[in-house]
Coordinates of N, CA and C in Angstrom, one line a residue:
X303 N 0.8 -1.2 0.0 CA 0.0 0.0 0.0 C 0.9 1.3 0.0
X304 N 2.2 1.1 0.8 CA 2.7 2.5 1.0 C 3.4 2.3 -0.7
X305 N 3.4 1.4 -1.3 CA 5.1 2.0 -2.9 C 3.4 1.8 -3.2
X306 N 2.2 2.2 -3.6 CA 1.1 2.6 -4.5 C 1.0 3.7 -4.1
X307 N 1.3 4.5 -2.8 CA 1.2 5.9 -2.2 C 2.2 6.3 -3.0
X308 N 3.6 5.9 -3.0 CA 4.9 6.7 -3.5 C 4.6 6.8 -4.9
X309 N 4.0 5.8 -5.7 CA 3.3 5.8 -7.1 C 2.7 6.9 -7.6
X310 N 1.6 6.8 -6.4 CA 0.9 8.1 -6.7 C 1.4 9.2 -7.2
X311 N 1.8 9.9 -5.4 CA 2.1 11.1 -5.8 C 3.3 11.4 -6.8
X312 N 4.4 10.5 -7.0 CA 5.2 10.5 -8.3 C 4.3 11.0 -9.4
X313 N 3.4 10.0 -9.6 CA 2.2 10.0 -10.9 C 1.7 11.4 -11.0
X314 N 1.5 12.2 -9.5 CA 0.3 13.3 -9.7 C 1.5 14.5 -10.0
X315 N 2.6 14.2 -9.3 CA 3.9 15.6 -9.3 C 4.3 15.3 -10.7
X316 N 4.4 14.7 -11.5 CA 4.8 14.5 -12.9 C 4.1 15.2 -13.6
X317 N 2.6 15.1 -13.3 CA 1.5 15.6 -14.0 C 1.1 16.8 -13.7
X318 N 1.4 17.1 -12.7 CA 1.7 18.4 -12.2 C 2.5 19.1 -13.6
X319 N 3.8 19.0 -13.2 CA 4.9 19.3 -14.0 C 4.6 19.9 -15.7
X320 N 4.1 18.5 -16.0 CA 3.8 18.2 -17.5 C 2.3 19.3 -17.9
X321 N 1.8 19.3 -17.1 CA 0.8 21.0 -16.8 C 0.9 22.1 -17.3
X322 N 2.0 22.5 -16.6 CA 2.4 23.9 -16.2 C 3.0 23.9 -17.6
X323 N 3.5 22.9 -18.5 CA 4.1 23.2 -19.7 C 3.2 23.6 -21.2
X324 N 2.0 22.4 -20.8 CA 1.3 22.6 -22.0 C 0.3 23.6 -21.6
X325 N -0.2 24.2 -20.4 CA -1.1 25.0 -20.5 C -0.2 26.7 -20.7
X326 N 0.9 26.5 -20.8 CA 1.3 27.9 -21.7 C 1.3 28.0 -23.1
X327 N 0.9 26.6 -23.2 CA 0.5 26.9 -25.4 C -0.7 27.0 -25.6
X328 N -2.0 27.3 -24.3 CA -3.2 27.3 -24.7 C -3.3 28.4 -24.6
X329 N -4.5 28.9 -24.6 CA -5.6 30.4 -24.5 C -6.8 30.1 -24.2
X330 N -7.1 31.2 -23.7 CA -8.5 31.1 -23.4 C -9.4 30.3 -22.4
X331 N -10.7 29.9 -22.5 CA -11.5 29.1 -21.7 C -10.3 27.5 -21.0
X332 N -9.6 26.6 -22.3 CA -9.0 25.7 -22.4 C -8.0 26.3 -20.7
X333 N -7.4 27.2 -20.9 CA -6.0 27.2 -20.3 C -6.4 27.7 -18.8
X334 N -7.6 28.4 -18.3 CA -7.9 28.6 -17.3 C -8.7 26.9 -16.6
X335 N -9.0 26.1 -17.4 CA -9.1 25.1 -16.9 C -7.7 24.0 -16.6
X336 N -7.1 24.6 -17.5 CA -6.3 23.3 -17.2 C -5.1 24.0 -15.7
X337 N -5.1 25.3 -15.8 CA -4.5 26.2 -14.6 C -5.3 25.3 -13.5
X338 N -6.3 25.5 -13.8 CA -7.3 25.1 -12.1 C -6.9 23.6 -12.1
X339 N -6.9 22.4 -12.7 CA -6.5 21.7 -13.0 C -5.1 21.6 -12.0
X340 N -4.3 22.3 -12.6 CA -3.1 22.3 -12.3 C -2.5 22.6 -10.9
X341 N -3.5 23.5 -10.3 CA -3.5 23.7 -9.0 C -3.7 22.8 -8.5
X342 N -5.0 22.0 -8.5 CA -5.5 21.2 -7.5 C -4.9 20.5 -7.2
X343 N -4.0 19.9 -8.5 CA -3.1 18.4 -8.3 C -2.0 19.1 -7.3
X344 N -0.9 20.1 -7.4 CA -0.2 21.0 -6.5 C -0.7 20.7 -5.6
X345 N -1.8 21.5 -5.0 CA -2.2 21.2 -3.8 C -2.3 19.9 -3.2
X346 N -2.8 19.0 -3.7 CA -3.1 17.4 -3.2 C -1.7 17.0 -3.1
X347 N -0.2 17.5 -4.1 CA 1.3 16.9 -3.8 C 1.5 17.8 -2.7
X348 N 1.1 18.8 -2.0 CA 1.5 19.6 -1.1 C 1.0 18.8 -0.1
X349 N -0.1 18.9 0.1 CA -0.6 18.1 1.4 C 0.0 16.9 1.6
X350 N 0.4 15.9 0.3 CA 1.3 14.2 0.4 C 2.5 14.8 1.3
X351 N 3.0 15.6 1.1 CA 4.7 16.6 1.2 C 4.6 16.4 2.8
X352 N 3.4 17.4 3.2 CA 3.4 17.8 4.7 C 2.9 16.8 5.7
X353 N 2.7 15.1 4.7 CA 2.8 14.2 5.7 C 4.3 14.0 6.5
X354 N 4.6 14.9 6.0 CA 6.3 14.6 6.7 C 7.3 13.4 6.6
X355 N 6.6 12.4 5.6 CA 7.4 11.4 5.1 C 8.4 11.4 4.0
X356 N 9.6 10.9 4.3 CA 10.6 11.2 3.8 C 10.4 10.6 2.2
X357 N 10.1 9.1 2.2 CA 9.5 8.7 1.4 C 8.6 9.3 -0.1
X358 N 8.0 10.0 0.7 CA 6.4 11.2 0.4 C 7.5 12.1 -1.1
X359 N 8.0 12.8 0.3 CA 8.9 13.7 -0.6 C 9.9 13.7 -1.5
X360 N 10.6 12.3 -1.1 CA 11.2 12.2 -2.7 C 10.5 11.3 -3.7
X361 N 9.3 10.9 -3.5 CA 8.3 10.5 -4.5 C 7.9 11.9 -5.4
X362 N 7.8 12.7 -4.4 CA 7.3 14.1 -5.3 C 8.4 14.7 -6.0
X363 N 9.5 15.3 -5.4 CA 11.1 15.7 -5.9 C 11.1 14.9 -7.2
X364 N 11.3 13.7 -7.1 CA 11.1 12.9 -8.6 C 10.2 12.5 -9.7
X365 N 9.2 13.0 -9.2 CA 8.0 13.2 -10.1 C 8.0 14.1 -10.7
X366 N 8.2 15.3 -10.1 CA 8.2 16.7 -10.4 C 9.5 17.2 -11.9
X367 N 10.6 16.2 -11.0 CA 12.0 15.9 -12.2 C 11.7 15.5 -12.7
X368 N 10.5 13.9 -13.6 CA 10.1 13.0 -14.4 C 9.5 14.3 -15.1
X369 N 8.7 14.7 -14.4 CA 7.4 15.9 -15.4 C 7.9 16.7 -16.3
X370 N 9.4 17.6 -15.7 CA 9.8 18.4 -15.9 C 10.8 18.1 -17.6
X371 N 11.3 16.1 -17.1 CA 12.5 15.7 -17.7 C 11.5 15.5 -19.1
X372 N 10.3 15.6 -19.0 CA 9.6 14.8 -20.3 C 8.8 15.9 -20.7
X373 N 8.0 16.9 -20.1 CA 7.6 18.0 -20.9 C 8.9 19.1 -21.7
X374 N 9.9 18.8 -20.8 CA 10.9 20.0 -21.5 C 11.0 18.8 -22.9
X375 N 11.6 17.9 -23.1 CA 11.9 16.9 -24.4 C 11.2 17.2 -25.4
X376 N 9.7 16.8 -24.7 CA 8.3 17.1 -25.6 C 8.8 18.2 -26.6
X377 N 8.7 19.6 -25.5 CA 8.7 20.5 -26.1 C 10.0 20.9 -27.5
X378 N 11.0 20.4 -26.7 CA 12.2 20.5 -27.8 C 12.1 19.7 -28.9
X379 N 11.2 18.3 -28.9 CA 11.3 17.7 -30.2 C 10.3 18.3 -31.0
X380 N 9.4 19.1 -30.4 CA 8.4 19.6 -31.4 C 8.6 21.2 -32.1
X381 N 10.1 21.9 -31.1 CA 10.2 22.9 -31.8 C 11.8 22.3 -32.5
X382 N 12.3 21.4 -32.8 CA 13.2 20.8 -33.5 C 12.7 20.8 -35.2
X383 N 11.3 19.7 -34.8 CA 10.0 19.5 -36.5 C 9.6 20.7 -36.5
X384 N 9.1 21.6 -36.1 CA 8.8 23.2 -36.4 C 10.3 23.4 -36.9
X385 N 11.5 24.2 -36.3 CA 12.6 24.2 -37.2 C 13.0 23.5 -38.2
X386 N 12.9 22.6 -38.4 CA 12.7 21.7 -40.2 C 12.2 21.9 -40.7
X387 N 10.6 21.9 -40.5 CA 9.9 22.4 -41.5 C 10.0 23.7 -42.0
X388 N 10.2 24.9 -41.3 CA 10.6 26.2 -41.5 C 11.6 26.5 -42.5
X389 N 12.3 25.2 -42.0 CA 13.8 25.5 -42.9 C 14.0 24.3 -44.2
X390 N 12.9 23.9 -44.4 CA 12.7 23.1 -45.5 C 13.3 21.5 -45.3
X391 N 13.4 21.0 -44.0 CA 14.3 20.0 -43.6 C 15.7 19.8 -42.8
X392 N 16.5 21.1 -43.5 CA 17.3 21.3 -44.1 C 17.9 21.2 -42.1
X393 N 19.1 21.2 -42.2 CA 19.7 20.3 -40.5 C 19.9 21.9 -39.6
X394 N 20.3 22.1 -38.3 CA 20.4 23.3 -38.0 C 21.5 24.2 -38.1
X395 N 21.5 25.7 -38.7 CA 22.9 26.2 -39.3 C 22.9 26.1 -40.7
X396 N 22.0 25.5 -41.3 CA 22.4 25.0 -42.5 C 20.6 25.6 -43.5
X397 N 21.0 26.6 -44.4 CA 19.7 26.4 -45.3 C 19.5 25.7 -46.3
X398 N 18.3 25.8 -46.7 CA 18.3 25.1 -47.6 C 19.0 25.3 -49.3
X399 N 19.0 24.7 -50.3 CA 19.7 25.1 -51.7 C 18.9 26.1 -52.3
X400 N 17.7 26.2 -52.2 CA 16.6 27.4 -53.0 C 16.6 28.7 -51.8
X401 N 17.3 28.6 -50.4 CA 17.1 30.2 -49.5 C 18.9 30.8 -49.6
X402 N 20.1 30.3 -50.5 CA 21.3 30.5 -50.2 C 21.4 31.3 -51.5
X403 N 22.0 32.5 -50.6 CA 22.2 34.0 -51.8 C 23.4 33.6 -52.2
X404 N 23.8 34.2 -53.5 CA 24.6 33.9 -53.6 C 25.7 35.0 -53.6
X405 N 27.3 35.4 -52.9 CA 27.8 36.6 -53.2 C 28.4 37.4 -54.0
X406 N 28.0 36.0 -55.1 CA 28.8 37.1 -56.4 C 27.8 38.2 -57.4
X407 N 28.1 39.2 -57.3 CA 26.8 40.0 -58.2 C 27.6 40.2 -59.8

């Protein structure tokens, strides 16, 4: 019962984490829900926290680092394919053969 507790709050501090990332790409009605959302779960890893179990808290500390370790990735592989596409494929530093001026006039 107690490593399904440590599960938990791992599970809820991750999602925590992973939260606070995608509800800065939203707007509107969407992003004030997923804020509230995002709170609640906070609050419910705060209250696991202030059981004062040591346990508790590095379940959360590593959740929070799991959330953090996989929303940041998320985000970098998806502005990686947005940079490719922009740049026609073409690798980073490097344009493509149809955007390169040429300097001889």
């Amino acid at each position: 019962m107690y490593l399904l507790a440590l599960l938990f709050v791992l599970a809820i501090s991750a999602l925590t984490d992973f939260l606070s990332t995608v509800s800065r790409r939203r707007c509107g009605g969407m992003a004030a829900v997923l804020h509230a959302v995002r709170m609640g779960l906070a609050y419910l890893v705060m209250l696991a926290v202030m059981s004062f179990n040591g346990g508790i808290l590095v379940a959360a500390v590593a959740g929070h680092a799991l959330g953090f370790l996989l929303s940041r990735s998320l985000l970098l592989r998806r502005a990686e394919s947005n940079h490719a596409d922009d740049t026609g494929g073409a690798s980073a530093g490097q344009l493509p053969p149809s955007k390169i001026i040429s300097s001889r006039s």
